Coordinates of C-alpha atoms in Angstrom, one line a residue:
Chain A
X1 CA -10.5 -107.0 4.1
X2 CA -12.6 -103.9 3.8
X3 CA -12.0 -101.6 6.7
X4 CA -14.1 -98.7 8.1
X5 CA -11.7 -96.1 6.8
X6 CA -10.8 -97.9 3.6
X7 CA -11.1 -95.7 0.5
X8 CA -13.4 -96.7 -2.3
X9 CA -10.5 -96.5 -4.6
X10 CA -6.8 -96.3 -3.8
X11 CA -4.2 -96.1 -6.5
X12 CA -0.6 -96.4 -5.4
X13 CA 2.6 -95.7 -7.4
X14 CA 0.9 -96.8 -10.6
X15 CA 2.8 -96.7 -13.9
X16 CA 2.1 -98.1 -17.3
X17 CA 3.8 -98.1 -20.6
X18 CA 3.0 -99.1 -24.2
X19 CA 6.3 -100.5 -25.3
X20 CA 8.8 -97.8 -24.6
X21 CA 6.2 -95.0 -24.4
X22 CA 5.1 -94.2 -20.9
X23 CA 1.3 -93.7 -20.6
X24 CA 1.1 -93.3 -16.8
X25 CA 3.9 -92.4 -14.4
X26 CA 3.7 -92.8 -10.7
X27 CA 0.0 -92.2 -10.2
X28 CA -1.2 -91.9 -6.6
X29 CA -4.7 -90.9 -5.5
X30 CA -7.7 -92.0 -3.5
X31 CA -11.4 -91.7 -3.9
X32 CA -13.2 -91.7 -0.5
X33 CA -16.7 -93.0 0.1
X34 CA -19.3 -90.5 -1.1
X35 CA -16.9 -88.4 -3.0
X36 CA -17.3 -87.3 -6.6
X37 CA -13.8 -87.1 -8.1
X38 CA -13.3 -85.6 -11.5
X39 CA -10.4 -86.8 -13.5
X40 CA -9.6 -83.9 -15.8
X41 CA -7.2 -84.3 -18.7
X42 CA -6.9 -83.5 -22.3
X43 CA -7.1 -86.2 -25.0
X44 CA -4.2 -88.6 -24.7
X45 CA -3.6 -87.7 -21.0
X46 CA -3.8 -91.4 -20.0
X47 CA -7.4 -91.4 -18.7
X48 CA -8.6 -94.4 -20.7
X49 CA -5.5 -96.3 -19.8
X50 CA -6.1 -95.6 -16.1
X51 CA -9.7 -96.9 -16.5
X52 CA -8.5 -100.0 -18.3
X53 CA -6.2 -100.7 -15.4
X54 CA -8.8 -100.1 -12.7
X55 CA -11.3 -102.3 -14.5
X56 CA -8.6 -105.0 -15.0
X57 CA -8.9 -105.0 -18.7
X58 CA -5.1 -104.3 -18.6
X59 CA -3.0 -105.8 -15.8
X60 CA -1.1 -103.6 -13.4
X61 CA 2.6 -104.3 -13.7
X62 CA 3.9 -101.4 -11.6
X63 CA 1.9 -100.2 -8.7
X64 CA -1.3 -101.2 -7.0
X65 CA -5.0 -100.6 -7.3
X66 CA -7.4 -101.3 -4.4
X67 CA -11.2 -101.1 -4.7
X68 CA -12.8 -101.0 -1.3
X69 CA -9.6 -102.7 0.0
X70 CA -9.6 -105.5 -2.6
X71 CA -6.5 -105.7 -4.7
X72 CA -7.5 -105.7 -8.4
X73 CA -4.7 -108.0 -9.3
X74 CA -5.0 -110.6 -6.6
X75 CA -8.7 -110.3 -5.7
X76 CA -10.0 -109.2 -9.0
X77 CA -13.5 -110.8 -8.6
X78 CA -14.2 -109.2 -5.3
X79 CA -12.8 -105.9 -6.5
X80 CA -14.8 -105.9 -9.7
X81 CA -18.0 -106.8 -7.9
X82 CA -17.8 -103.4 -6.2
X83 CA -17.5 -101.6 -9.5
X84 CA -20.0 -100.0 -11.9
X85 CA -18.6 -98.8 -15.2
X86 CA -19.7 -96.6 -18.0
X87 CA -17.2 -96.6 -20.8
X88 CA -16.6 -93.8 -23.3
X89 CA -17.8 -96.0 -26.1
X90 CA -21.2 -97.6 -25.6
X91 CA -21.0 -101.2 -24.5
X92 CA -24.7 -102.0 -24.9
X93 CA -25.7 -104.8 -27.3
X94 CA -27.5 -103.0 -30.1
X95 CA -29.3 -106.1 -31.3
X96 CA -31.0 -106.6 -27.9
X97 CA -33.7 -104.7 -26.1
X98 CA -33.0 -102.5 -23.1
X99 CA -34.4 -105.2 -20.7
X100 CA -32.4 -108.0 -22.3
X101 CA -29.2 -105.9 -21.9
X102 CA -30.0 -105.3 -18.3
X103 CA -30.9 -108.9 -17.5
X104 CA -27.6 -110.0 -19.1
X105 CA -25.6 -107.7 -16.8
X106 CA -27.6 -108.8 -13.8
X107 CA -26.8 -112.4 -14.5
X108 CA -23.1 -111.6 -14.8
X109 CA -23.3 -110.2 -11.3
X110 CA -25.1 -113.3 -10.0
X111 CA -28.5 -111.6 -9.5
X112 CA -31.6 -113.9 -9.4
X113 CA -34.4 -113.1 -11.9
X114 CA -36.8 -111.7 -9.3
X115 CA -34.2 -109.5 -7.7
X116 CA -32.9 -108.4 -11.1
X117 CA -36.4 -107.4 -12.2
X118 CA -36.9 -105.3 -9.1
X119 CA -33.6 -103.5 -9.5
X120 CA -34.1 -103.0 -13.2
X121 CA -37.4 -101.3 -12.6
X122 CA -35.9 -99.1 -9.9
X123 CA -33.0 -98.0 -11.9
X124 CA -34.9 -97.5 -15.2
X125 CA -37.6 -95.5 -13.4
X126 CA -34.9 -93.4 -11.9
X127 CA -33.5 -92.7 -15.3
X128 CA -37.0 -92.1 -16.8
X129 CA -36.5 -95.1 -19.2
X130 CA -38.8 -97.7 -17.8
X131 CA -41.5 -97.1 -20.5
X132 CA -38.9 -97.9 -23.2
X133 CA -37.6 -101.1 -21.6
X134 CA -38.8 -103.3 -24.5
X135 CA -37.3 -101.2 -27.2
X136 CA -34.2 -102.3 -29.1
X137 CA -31.1 -100.4 -28.0
X138 CA -30.3 -99.5 -31.6
X139 CA -33.6 -97.5 -31.8
X140 CA -32.6 -95.2 -28.8
X141 CA -30.7 -91.9 -29.2
X142 CA -27.3 -91.3 -27.7
X143 CA -28.6 -89.7 -24.5
X144 CA -31.1 -92.5 -23.8
X145 CA -28.4 -95.1 -24.4
X146 CA -26.2 -93.3 -21.8
X147 CA -29.1 -93.4 -19.3
X148 CA -29.5 -97.1 -19.9
X149 CA -25.8 -97.6 -19.4
X150 CA -25.9 -95.7 -16.1
X151 CA -28.9 -97.7 -15.0
X152 CA -27.0 -100.9 -15.9
X153 CA -23.8 -99.8 -14.1
X154 CA -25.8 -99.2 -10.9
X155 CA -27.9 -102.4 -11.1
X156 CA -25.8 -104.4 -8.7
X157 CA -25.4 -101.5 -6.3
X158 CA -21.7 -100.9 -6.7
X159 CA -19.8 -98.7 -4.2
X160 CA -17.7 -97.1 -6.9
X161 CA -19.0 -95.8 -10.2
X162 CA -16.4 -95.2 -13.0
X163 CA -17.5 -93.0 -15.9
X164 CA -15.1 -92.5 -18.8
X165 CA -16.2 -89.4 -20.7
X166 CA -19.8 -90.5 -20.6
X167 CA -21.2 -87.2 -22.1
X168 CA -19.1 -87.2 -25.3
X169 CA -21.3 -86.7 -28.3
X170 CA -24.4 -85.8 -26.3
X171 CA -26.5 -82.6 -26.6
X172 CA -26.4 -80.0 -23.9
X173 CA -29.6 -81.0 -22.2
X174 CA -28.7 -84.7 -22.0
X175 CA -25.2 -83.8 -20.7
X176 CA -26.6 -81.5 -18.0
X177 CA -29.1 -84.2 -17.0
X178 CA -26.4 -86.9 -16.6
X179 CA -24.0 -84.6 -14.8
X180 CA -26.7 -83.6 -12.3
X181 CA -27.9 -87.1 -11.8
X182 CA -24.4 -88.5 -11.1
X183 CA -23.7 -85.7 -8.6
X184 CA -27.1 -86.5 -6.9
X185 CA -26.1 -90.1 -6.6
X186 CA -22.9 -89.1 -4.6
X187 CA -24.8 -86.7 -2.3
X188 CA -26.3 -89.5 -0.2
X189 CA -22.8 -90.8 0.6
X190 CA -23.5 -94.4 -0.6
X191 CA -21.7 -94.1 -3.9
X192 CA -18.3 -92.8 -4.9
X193 CA -17.6 -91.6 -8.4
X194 CA -14.5 -91.3 -10.5
X195 CA -15.5 -89.3 -13.6
X196 CA -13.0 -88.8 -16.4
X197 CA -13.6 -85.9 -18.7
X198 CA -12.0 -83.0 -20.5
X199 CA -15.1 -80.8 -20.2
X200 CA -14.6 -78.3 -17.4
X201 CA -18.3 -77.4 -17.0
X202 CA -18.9 -80.9 -15.6
X203 CA -17.0 -80.0 -12.5
X204 CA -19.1 -78.9 -9.4
X205 CA -17.5 -76.8 -6.7
X206 CA -17.9 -79.6 -4.2
X207 CA -16.0 -82.1 -6.3
X208 CA -12.5 -83.4 -5.8
X209 CA -10.3 -82.9 -8.9
X210 CA -7.4 -84.7 -10.3
X211 CA -5.6 -83.1 -13.3
X212 CA -3.9 -85.7 -15.4
X213 CA -1.6 -84.6 -18.2
X214 CA 1.0 -86.5 -20.2
X215 CA 0.5 -89.5 -17.9
X216 CA 1.3 -87.6 -14.7
X217 CA -0.9 -86.1 -12.0
X218 CA -0.3 -82.3 -12.2
X219 CA -2.6 -81.4 -9.3
X220 CA -5.2 -82.9 -7.0
X221 CA -7.6 -81.9 -4.2
X222 CA -10.8 -79.9 -3.8
X223 CA -11.7 -77.5 -6.5
X224 CA -10.9 -74.5 -4.3
X225 CA -7.6 -75.8 -3.2
X226 CA -6.5 -76.6 -6.7
X227 CA -7.4 -73.1 -7.8
X228 CA -5.6 -71.5 -4.9
X229 CA -2.5 -73.5 -5.5
X230 CA -2.5 -72.2 -9.1
X231 CA -3.3 -68.7 -8.0
X232 CA -6.4 -68.5 -10.3
X233 CA -10.1 -68.0 -9.8
X234 CA -11.6 -70.9 -11.7
X235 CA -10.9 -74.5 -12.3
X236 CA -11.0 -73.8 -16.0
X237 CA -8.0 -71.4 -15.6
X238 CA -6.2 -73.9 -13.4
X239 CA -6.7 -76.7 -15.9
X240 CA -5.4 -74.5 -18.8
X241 CA -2.4 -73.4 -16.8
X242 CA -1.6 -77.0 -15.7
X243 CA -1.9 -78.5 -19.1
X244 CA -0.4 -75.7 -21.1
X245 CA 2.7 -75.2 -19.0
X246 CA 3.6 -78.8 -19.6
X247 CA 3.1 -78.6 -23.3
X248 CA 5.9 -76.0 -23.7
Chain B
X1 CA -17.2 -117.1 -7.3
X2 CA -20.0 -119.1 -5.8
X3 CA -21.7 -122.1 -7.5
X4 CA -25.0 -120.2 -7.6
X5 CA -23.3 -117.1 -9.2
X6 CA -21.6 -119.3 -11.8
X7 CA -24.9 -121.0 -12.8
X8 CA -26.8 -117.7 -13.0
X9 CA -24.0 -116.2 -15.1
X10 CA -23.8 -119.2 -17.4
X11 CA -27.5 -119.1 -18.0
X12 CA -27.3 -115.4 -18.7
X13 CA -24.5 -115.8 -21.2
X14 CA -26.3 -118.7 -23.0
X15 CA -29.5 -116.8 -23.1
X16 CA -27.9 -113.7 -24.6
X17 CA -26.3 -115.8 -27.3
X18 CA -29.7 -117.4 -28.1
X19 CA -31.4 -114.0 -28.1
X20 CA -28.8 -112.6 -30.5
X21 CA -29.1 -115.6 -32.7
X22 CA -32.9 -115.5 -32.9
X23 CA -32.8 -111.7 -33.5
X24 CA -30.4 -112.2 -36.4
X25 CA -32.8 -114.3 -38.5
X26 CA -30.6 -114.0 -41.6
X27 CA -27.7 -115.6 -39.6
X28 CA -30.0 -118.6 -38.8
X29 CA -31.1 -118.9 -42.5
X30 CA -27.5 -118.6 -43.8
X31 CA -26.3 -121.2 -41.3
X32 CA -28.9 -123.6 -42.7
X33 CA -28.7 -122.7 -46.3
X34 CA -25.0 -123.4 -46.6
X35 CA -25.0 -127.1 -45.7
X36 CA -28.3 -127.6 -47.4
X37 CA -26.9 -126.3 -50.7
X38 CA -24.0 -128.7 -50.3
X39 CA -26.4 -131.5 -49.6
X40 CA -28.9 -130.9 -52.3
X41 CA -26.6 -129.6 -55.0
X42 CA -23.0 -130.7 -54.4
X43 CA -23.7 -134.1 -53.0
X44 CA -26.4 -134.9 -55.6
X45 CA -24.1 -133.9 -58.4
X46 CA -21.3 -136.1 -57.1
X47 CA -23.5 -139.0 -56.1
X48 CA -22.6 -141.0 -59.3
X49 CA -18.9 -140.2 -59.4
X50 CA -18.0 -140.8 -55.8
X51 CA -18.9 -144.3 -54.7
X52 CA -18.4 -145.1 -51.1
X53 CA -17.3 -148.6 -50.0
X54 CA -18.5 -150.2 -46.8
X55 CA -16.6 -148.4 -44.1
X56 CA -17.4 -148.1 -40.4
X57 CA -19.7 -146.9 -38.9
X58 CA -21.9 -147.8 -42.0
X59 CA -22.9 -151.4 -42.3
X60 CA -23.8 -151.3 -46.0
X61 CA -23.2 -149.4 -49.2
X62 CA -24.4 -145.8 -48.7
X63 CA -25.2 -142.9 -50.9
X64 CA -22.8 -140.0 -51.0
X65 CA -25.4 -137.8 -49.4
X66 CA -25.4 -140.1 -46.3
X67 CA -21.6 -139.9 -46.1
X68 CA -21.4 -136.2 -46.5
X69 CA -24.1 -135.5 -43.8
X70 CA -21.6 -135.9 -40.9
X71 CA -19.2 -133.6 -42.8
X72 CA -21.9 -131.0 -43.2
X73 CA -22.7 -131.2 -39.4
X74 CA -19.0 -130.5 -38.9
X75 CA -19.3 -127.6 -41.4
X76 CA -22.2 -126.1 -39.4
X77 CA -20.1 -126.2 -36.2
X78 CA -17.0 -125.0 -37.9
X79 CA -18.7 -122.0 -39.4
X80 CA -20.6 -121.4 -36.2
X81 CA -17.3 -121.5 -34.2
X82 CA -15.8 -119.0 -36.6
X83 CA -18.9 -116.9 -36.5
X84 CA -18.7 -116.8 -32.7
X85 CA -15.1 -115.7 -32.9
X86 CA -16.1 -113.1 -35.5
X87 CA -18.7 -111.8 -33.1
X88 CA -16.1 -111.6 -30.3
X89 CA -13.8 -109.5 -32.5
X90 CA -16.9 -107.3 -33.3
X91 CA -17.9 -107.2 -29.7
X92 CA -14.4 -106.1 -28.8
X93 CA -14.4 -103.4 -31.4
X94 CA -17.8 -102.2 -30.4
X95 CA -17.0 -102.4 -26.7
X96 CA -19.6 -105.0 -25.6
X97 CA -16.9 -107.5 -24.9
X98 CA -15.8 -105.2 -22.0
X99 CA -19.2 -105.9 -20.3
X100 CA -18.2 -109.5 -20.1
X101 CA -14.6 -109.1 -19.2
X102 CA -15.2 -106.7 -16.3
X103 CA -17.8 -108.9 -14.6
X104 CA -16.7 -110.4 -11.3
X105 CA -15.9 -113.9 -12.5
X106 CA -12.7 -115.6 -13.5
X107 CA -11.8 -115.0 -17.1
X108 CA -11.5 -118.7 -17.9
X109 CA -15.0 -119.2 -16.7
X110 CA -16.4 -116.3 -18.7
X111 CA -14.7 -117.5 -21.9
X112 CA -15.8 -121.1 -21.3
X113 CA -19.4 -119.9 -20.8
X114 CA -19.3 -117.9 -23.9
X115 CA -17.9 -121.0 -25.7
X116 CA -20.6 -123.2 -24.3
X117 CA -23.3 -120.7 -25.4
X118 CA -21.9 -120.6 -28.9
X119 CA -21.9 -124.4 -28.9
X120 CA -25.6 -124.6 -28.0
X121 CA -26.4 -122.3 -30.9
X122 CA -24.6 -124.6 -33.2
X123 CA -26.3 -127.7 -31.8
X124 CA -29.7 -126.1 -32.5
X125 CA -28.6 -125.5 -36.1
X126 CA -27.5 -129.1 -36.4
X127 CA -30.7 -130.6 -35.3
X128 CA -32.8 -128.4 -37.6
X129 CA -30.4 -129.5 -40.4
X130 CA -30.9 -133.1 -39.5
X131 CA -34.7 -132.7 -39.4
X132 CA -34.6 -131.4 -43.0
X133 CA -32.2 -134.1 -44.0
X134 CA -34.6 -136.7 -42.6
X135 CA -37.2 -135.7 -45.2
X136 CA -34.5 -136.1 -47.8
X137 CA -34.1 -139.7 -46.7
X138 CA -30.9 -139.2 -44.8
X139 CA -32.0 -141.0 -41.6
X140 CA -29.9 -142.3 -38.8
X141 CA -31.1 -144.7 -36.1
X142 CA -33.2 -143.0 -33.4
X143 CA -30.6 -143.7 -30.8
X144 CA -28.0 -142.0 -33.0
X145 CA -29.8 -138.7 -32.6
X146 CA -29.4 -139.0 -28.9
X147 CA -25.8 -140.2 -28.8
X148 CA -25.0 -137.4 -31.2
X149 CA -25.8 -134.7 -28.6
X150 CA -22.7 -135.2 -26.3
X151 CA -20.5 -135.6 -29.4
X152 CA -21.8 -132.3 -30.7
X153 CA -21.0 -130.6 -27.4
X154 CA -17.4 -131.7 -27.6
X155 CA -16.9 -131.0 -31.3
X156 CA -18.7 -127.7 -30.9
X157 CA -16.5 -126.7 -28.0
X158 CA -13.3 -127.7 -29.9
X159 CA -14.2 -125.7 -33.0
X160 CA -15.4 -122.8 -30.8
X161 CA -12.2 -122.8 -28.8
X162 CA -10.3 -122.6 -32.1
X163 CA -12.4 -119.7 -33.1
X164 CA -11.8 -118.0 -29.8
X165 CA -8.1 -118.5 -30.0
X166 CA -8.1 -117.0 -33.5
X167 CA -10.2 -114.0 -32.3
X168 CA -7.6 -113.3 -29.6
X169 CA -5.0 -112.9 -32.3
X170 CA -7.1 -110.8 -34.7
X171 CA -6.7 -107.1 -34.2
X172 CA -9.5 -105.9 -36.5
X173 CA -12.7 -107.2 -38.1
X174 CA -11.2 -106.6 -41.5
X175 CA -8.5 -109.2 -40.9
X176 CA -11.2 -111.8 -40.5
X177 CA -11.3 -112.5 -44.2
X178 CA -7.8 -114.1 -43.8
X179 CA -9.3 -116.6 -41.4
X180 CA -11.7 -117.7 -44.0
X181 CA -9.0 -118.3 -46.6
X182 CA -6.3 -119.7 -44.3
X183 CA -8.2 -121.6 -41.7
X184 CA -11.8 -122.5 -42.6
X185 CA -11.4 -123.6 -46.2
X186 CA -8.2 -125.6 -45.7
X187 CA -9.6 -127.2 -42.6
X188 CA -12.8 -128.1 -44.4
X189 CA -11.3 -129.3 -47.6
X190 CA -8.4 -131.2 -46.0
X191 CA -10.6 -133.3 -43.9
X192 CA -12.9 -136.3 -44.1
X193 CA -15.9 -134.2 -44.4
X194 CA -16.3 -134.6 -48.1
X195 CA -14.3 -137.8 -48.8
X196 CA -13.0 -140.7 -46.7
X197 CA -9.4 -140.9 -45.8
X198 CA -8.7 -143.9 -48.1
X199 CA -9.9 -141.9 -51.1
X200 CA -7.6 -139.1 -50.2
X201 CA -4.7 -141.6 -49.8
X202 CA -5.2 -142.8 -53.3
X203 CA -4.7 -139.3 -54.6
X204 CA -1.9 -137.9 -52.4
X205 CA 0.0 -139.1 -49.4
X206 CA 0.7 -135.6 -48.2
X207 CA -3.0 -134.7 -48.3
X208 CA -3.7 -138.0 -46.5
X209 CA -1.3 -137.0 -43.7
X210 CA -2.7 -133.5 -43.4
X211 CA -6.2 -134.7 -43.3
X212 CA -5.4 -137.4 -40.7
X213 CA -3.9 -134.8 -38.3
X214 CA -6.5 -132.2 -39.0
X215 CA -8.6 -131.9 -35.8
X216 CA -11.6 -131.1 -37.9
X217 CA -11.3 -134.5 -39.5
X218 CA -11.3 -136.2 -36.1
X219 CA -14.3 -134.1 -34.9
X220 CA -16.2 -135.1 -38.1
X221 CA -15.4 -138.8 -37.5
X222 CA -16.4 -138.5 -33.9
X223 CA -19.7 -137.1 -34.9
X224 CA -20.1 -139.6 -37.8
X225 CA -19.8 -142.5 -35.4
X226 CA -21.9 -140.9 -32.7
X227 CA -24.7 -140.4 -35.2
X228 CA -24.8 -144.2 -35.6
X229 CA -24.7 -144.8 -31.9
X230 CA -21.0 -145.8 -31.9
X231 CA -17.9 -144.3 -30.1
X232 CA -14.8 -143.7 -32.1
X233 CA -12.3 -143.7 -29.2
X234 CA -9.4 -142.3 -31.3
X235 CA -11.4 -139.5 -32.7
X236 CA -12.9 -138.7 -29.3
X237 CA -9.5 -138.5 -27.6
X238 CA -8.0 -136.5 -30.4
X239 CA -11.0 -134.0 -30.4
X240 CA -10.8 -133.7 -26.6
X241 CA -7.0 -133.0 -26.6
X242 CA -7.5 -130.5 -29.4
X243 CA -10.2 -128.7 -27.3
X244 CA -7.9 -128.6 -24.2
X245 CA -5.0 -127.2 -26.2
X246 CA -7.1 -124.6 -28.1
X247 CA -8.9 -123.6 -24.9
X248 CA -5.7 -123.1 -22.9
X249 CA -4.2 -121.0 -25.6
X250 CA -7.4 -118.9 -25.9
X251 CA -7.5 -118.2 -22.2
X252 CA -3.9 -117.2 -22.4
X253 CA -4.7 -115.0 -25.4
X254 CA -7.3 -113.2 -23.4
X255 CA -5.2 -112.9 -20.2
X256 CA -4.8 -109.2 -19.5
X257 CA -1.1 -109.5 -18.6
X258 CA 0.3 -112.4 -20.7
X259 CA -1.6 -112.9 -23.9
X260 CA -2.5 -111.1 -27.1
X261 CA -4.5 -108.5 -25.2
X262 CA -1.2 -106.9 -24.2
X263 CA 0.3 -107.2 -27.7
X264 CA -2.8 -105.5 -29.2
X265 CA -2.4 -102.4 -27.0
X266 CA 1.0 -101.4 -28.4
X267 CA -0.1 -97.9 -29.4
X268 CA -0.7 -95.1 -26.9
X269 CA -4.3 -94.0 -26.3

């Protein structure tokens, strides 16, 4: 059951391997309600594997994942209903319009037509995309597709939003817009965010940070505390230090 | 999962499949042209060489075009089943399959809904084909067009489940050509779609056995009888069992911990 103090996401002693090669080793962390947690890691650190496990695309063999107290393995439907996801690769249907994509998602979450229409309008307006609702997704640029994906991920009012490198391939303006928007969503305390990235400038001083490297958590905590622990002034330096030391 | 949620999701999945199908007009045309070419060209050419004796469900001598019509209905559903599985491999590569798999519904339900959606698309194609065939004087009793509907659901589900099972084994879109060569063509040609079993038996006992056990043959026979308002119990049971087996294997194949999804992720990310 969901408790008052239950974290939005809790990962306990999670390990995963592809054959003999370990991808994740003994991962432990929590994302609390209203927190924006940035999962920092270079390419190949294990971020996408972690996301596949949290979204139940892969099954957890060692360790546990709880979303709002629901075990992803045993209560996967309840757990997944709490989750909004934006994957690194676009998962929109290019042949369909923006509206059709969103109605499809709403139906998968059991939303009635009227309720879905209302939420679609709210979220598309928030993303500044309502005027383009009838356009085919394939005619949108990368930044606009991302906005539609974020609108879609929030349609069913999830309590936890997962973003797997959502700004890859976008121009600077689109990137800044998305980073700002996601941080704004967290600020009212209703939504928690786990944001995987390797781009340091997406981290805000108020964020929680997890540095993942070679499948292991190298550091975690507030931006300031991670910097202090490494004896450096910026998160960029801390990230470099934490990921280079282990490359030697 | 509540009943209401299940119904809304099922409607959404079916609607998406129809939207996609209608948006891809060339797919619709191709799906119709294929059986029509067989009917107008192949069947017309073989009309004089392939005489068909009186065999159930037909009550009189029939033209070859009439015989082959049921086989071509099967062909539409076979290709549609494979097309659906091709689109599942494509969706998986392009990522849109993830949208389906991370929704808060049991995976068996999601796969069954997707299967049902694909089946409805194939039924739409079949009835358009039959409408054109009607004007070509291939006409079944009116009741037959009604009794055909449930038969098409089962045969479509069986062939769709086979496609889904294959898609869980296929790693990349490029590998799909192999499916054409090793699954679709052998299934189609070693069946009763083009010639009745007794004709095959005259030529080769081995081919006769293969065609008899081919689930596609039984689906075609089930459809053939249904089109004339009759139930072929053996073909019905065989098609049903084949559907159950293919579906169970497909659900296993898409299980995140047990099936082919695990075997596909053998390389590090």
